[in-house]
Tab-separated table of C-alpha atoms in Angstrom:
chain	number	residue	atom	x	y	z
A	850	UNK	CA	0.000	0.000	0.000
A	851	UNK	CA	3.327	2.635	0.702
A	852	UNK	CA	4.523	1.880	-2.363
A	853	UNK	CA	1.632	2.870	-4.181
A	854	UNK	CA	0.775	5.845	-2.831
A	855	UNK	CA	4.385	6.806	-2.994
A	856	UNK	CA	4.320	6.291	-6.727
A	857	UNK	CA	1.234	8.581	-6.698
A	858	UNK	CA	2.956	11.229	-5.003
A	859	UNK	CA	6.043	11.302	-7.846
A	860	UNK	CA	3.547	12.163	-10.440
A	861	UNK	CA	3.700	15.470	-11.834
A	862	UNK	CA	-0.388	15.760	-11.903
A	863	UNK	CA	-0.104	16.015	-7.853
A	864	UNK	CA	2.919	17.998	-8.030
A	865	UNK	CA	0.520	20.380	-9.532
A	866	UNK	CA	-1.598	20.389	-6.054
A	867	UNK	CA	0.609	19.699	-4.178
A	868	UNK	CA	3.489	21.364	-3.325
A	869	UNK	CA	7.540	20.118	-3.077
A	870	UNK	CA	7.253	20.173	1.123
A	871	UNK	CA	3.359	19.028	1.435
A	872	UNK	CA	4.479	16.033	-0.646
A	873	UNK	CA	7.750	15.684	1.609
A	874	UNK	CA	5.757	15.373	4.863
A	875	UNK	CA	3.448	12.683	3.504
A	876	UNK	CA	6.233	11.051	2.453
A	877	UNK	CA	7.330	10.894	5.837
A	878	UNK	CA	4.336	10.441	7.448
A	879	UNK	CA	3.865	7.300	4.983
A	880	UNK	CA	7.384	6.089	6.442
A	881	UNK	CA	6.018	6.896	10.138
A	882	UNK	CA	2.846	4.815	9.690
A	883	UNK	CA	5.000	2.050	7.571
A	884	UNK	CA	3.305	-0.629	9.734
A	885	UNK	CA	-0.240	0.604	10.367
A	886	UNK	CA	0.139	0.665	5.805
A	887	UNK	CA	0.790	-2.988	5.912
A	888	UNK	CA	-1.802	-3.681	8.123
A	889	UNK	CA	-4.215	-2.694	5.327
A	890	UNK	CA	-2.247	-4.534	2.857
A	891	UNK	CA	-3.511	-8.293	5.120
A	892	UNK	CA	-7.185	-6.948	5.768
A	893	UNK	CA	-9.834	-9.422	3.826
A	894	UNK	CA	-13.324	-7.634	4.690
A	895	UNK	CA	-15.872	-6.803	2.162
A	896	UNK	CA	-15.356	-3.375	1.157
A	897	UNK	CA	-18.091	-1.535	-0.611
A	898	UNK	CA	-15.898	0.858	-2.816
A	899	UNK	CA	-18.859	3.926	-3.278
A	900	UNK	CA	-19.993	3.837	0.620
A	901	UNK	CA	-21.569	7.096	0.611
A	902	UNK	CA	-24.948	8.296	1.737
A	903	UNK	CA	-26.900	7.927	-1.712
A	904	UNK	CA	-25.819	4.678	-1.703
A	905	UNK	CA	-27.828	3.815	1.513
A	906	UNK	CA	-31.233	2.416	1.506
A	907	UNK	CA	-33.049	3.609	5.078
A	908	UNK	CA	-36.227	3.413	5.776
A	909	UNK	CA	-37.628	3.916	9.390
A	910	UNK	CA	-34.154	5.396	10.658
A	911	UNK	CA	-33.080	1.750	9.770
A	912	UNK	CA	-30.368	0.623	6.709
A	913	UNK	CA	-32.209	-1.696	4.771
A	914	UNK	CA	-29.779	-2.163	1.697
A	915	UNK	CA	-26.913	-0.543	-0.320
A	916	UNK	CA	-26.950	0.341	-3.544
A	917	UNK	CA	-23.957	0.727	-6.384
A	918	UNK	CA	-21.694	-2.611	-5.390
A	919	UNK	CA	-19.419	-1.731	-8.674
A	920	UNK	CA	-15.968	-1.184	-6.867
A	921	UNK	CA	-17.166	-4.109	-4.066
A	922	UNK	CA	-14.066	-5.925	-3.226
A	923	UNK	CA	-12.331	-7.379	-0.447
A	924	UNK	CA	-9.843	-5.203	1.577
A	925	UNK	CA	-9.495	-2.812	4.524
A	926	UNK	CA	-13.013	-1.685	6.214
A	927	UNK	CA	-11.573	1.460	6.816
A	928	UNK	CA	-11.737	2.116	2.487
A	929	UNK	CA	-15.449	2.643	2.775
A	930	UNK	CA	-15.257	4.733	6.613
A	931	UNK	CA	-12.962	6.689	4.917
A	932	UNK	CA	-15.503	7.167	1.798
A	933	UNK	CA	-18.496	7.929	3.699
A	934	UNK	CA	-16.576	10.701	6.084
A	935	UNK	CA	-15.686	12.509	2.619
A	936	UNK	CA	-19.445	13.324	2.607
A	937	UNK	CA	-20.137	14.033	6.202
A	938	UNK	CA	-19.510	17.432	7.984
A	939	UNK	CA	-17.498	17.309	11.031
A	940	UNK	CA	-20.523	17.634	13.162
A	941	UNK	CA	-21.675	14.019	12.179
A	942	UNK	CA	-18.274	12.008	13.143
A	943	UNK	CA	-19.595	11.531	16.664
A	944	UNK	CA	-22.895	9.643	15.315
A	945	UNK	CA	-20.660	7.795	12.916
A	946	UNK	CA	-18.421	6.486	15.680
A	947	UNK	CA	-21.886	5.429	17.565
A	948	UNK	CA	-23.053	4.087	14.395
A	949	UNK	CA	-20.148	1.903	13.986
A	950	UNK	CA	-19.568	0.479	17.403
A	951	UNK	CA	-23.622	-0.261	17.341
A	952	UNK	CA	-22.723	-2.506	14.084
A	953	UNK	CA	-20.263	-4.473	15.341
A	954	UNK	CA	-16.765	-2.684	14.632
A	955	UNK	CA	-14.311	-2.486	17.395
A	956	UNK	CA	-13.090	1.033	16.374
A	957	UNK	CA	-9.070	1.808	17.741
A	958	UNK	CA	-8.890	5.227	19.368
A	959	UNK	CA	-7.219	7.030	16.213
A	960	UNK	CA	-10.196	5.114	13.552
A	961	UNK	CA	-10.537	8.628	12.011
A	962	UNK	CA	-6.985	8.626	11.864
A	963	UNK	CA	-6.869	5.187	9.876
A	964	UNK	CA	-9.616	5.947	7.631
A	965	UNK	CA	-8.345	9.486	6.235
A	966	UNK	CA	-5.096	7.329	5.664
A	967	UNK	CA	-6.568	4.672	3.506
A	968	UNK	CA	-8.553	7.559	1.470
A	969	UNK	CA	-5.230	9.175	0.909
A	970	UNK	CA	-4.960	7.100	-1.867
A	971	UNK	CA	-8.087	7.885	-3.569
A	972	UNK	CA	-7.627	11.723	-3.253
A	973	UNK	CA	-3.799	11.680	-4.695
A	974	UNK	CA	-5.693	9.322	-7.947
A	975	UNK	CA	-8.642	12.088	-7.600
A	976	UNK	CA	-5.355	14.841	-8.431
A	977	UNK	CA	-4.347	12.813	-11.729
A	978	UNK	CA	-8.276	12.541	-12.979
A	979	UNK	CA	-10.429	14.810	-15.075
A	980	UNK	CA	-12.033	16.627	-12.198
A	981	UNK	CA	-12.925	19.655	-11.678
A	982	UNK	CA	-9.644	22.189	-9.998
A	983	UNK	CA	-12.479	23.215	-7.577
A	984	UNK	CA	-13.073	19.340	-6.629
A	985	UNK	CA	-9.449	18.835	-6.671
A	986	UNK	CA	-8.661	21.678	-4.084
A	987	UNK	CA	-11.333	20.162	-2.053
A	988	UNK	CA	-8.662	16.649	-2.326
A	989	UNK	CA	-5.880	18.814	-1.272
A	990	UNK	CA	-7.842	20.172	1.823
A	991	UNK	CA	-8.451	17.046	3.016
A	992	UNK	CA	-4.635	15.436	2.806
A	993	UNK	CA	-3.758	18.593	4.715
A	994	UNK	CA	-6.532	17.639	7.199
A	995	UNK	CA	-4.879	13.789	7.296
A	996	UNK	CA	-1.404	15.453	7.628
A	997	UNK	CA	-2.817	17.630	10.751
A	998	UNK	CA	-4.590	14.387	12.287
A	999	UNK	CA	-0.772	12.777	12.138
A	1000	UNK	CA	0.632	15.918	13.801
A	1001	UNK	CA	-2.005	16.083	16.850
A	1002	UNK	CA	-1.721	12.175	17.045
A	1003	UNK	CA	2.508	12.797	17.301
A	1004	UNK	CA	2.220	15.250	19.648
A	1005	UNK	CA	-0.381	13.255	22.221
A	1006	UNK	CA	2.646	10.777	22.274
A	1007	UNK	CA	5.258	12.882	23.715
């Protein structure tokens, strides 16, 4: 998984967006979270691939399906966290968190952490696609945001 996002940060479409010491520090915070990487590389859950709100069926304040299985494979359950808190305002992460431990996941202190991580990799392709500047900008917003989430977590450790 390092690797590959490390390829995506050489190409000159992100170097566009992102700047010579923004792409420095994720490099390094890619080396820093070397092992918590591989740990997605082994994970074997069913991952949606879309999981975002107009993809969820609810009907009496209850899921009752998902919709758009396209990009369904099996990896890291934090893929499709990481999806769905691309749509949701910062307001909402506390529900999500209830949300999740109600279904079953046993969420790790930094899970917000972990999931911006994994959805690194989608907003660094997101950089090299036919989207919108504007929609790219948003992208480089939120790597900033995971590189700020790294820097609070480093600094609760000391």
């Amino acid at each position: 998984y390092k690797e590959g996002l490390l390829s995506l940060l050489s190409l000159p479409a992100v170097s566009e967006y992102l700047d010579e010491a923004t792409r420095t520090e994720l490099a390094n915070l890619l080396e820093r979270q070397s092992d918590l990487l591989k740990s997605f590389d082994r994970c074997q859950n069913l991952v949606h691939g879309d999981f975002r709100s107009d993809n969820i069926l609810v009907s009496n304040d209850s899921i009752v399906g998902m919709l758009d299985w396209e990009f369904a494979h099996s990896g890291c359950s934090y893929m499709d966290i990481g999806n769905l808190m691309r749509y949701l305002s910062p307001q909402w992460m506390e529900d999500l968190e209830v949300g999740l431990r109600e279904g079953g996941f046993d969420l790790p202190e930094d899970w917000m952490f972990r999931a911006a991580l994994i959805d690194l990799a989608s907003h660094l392709e997101f950089l090299t696609s036919q989207r919108s500047r504007e929609f790219k900008f948003t992208c480089v917003e939120r790597i900033h945001l995971l590189i700020q989430l790294d820097s609070e977590a480093s600094d609760e450790k000391l």
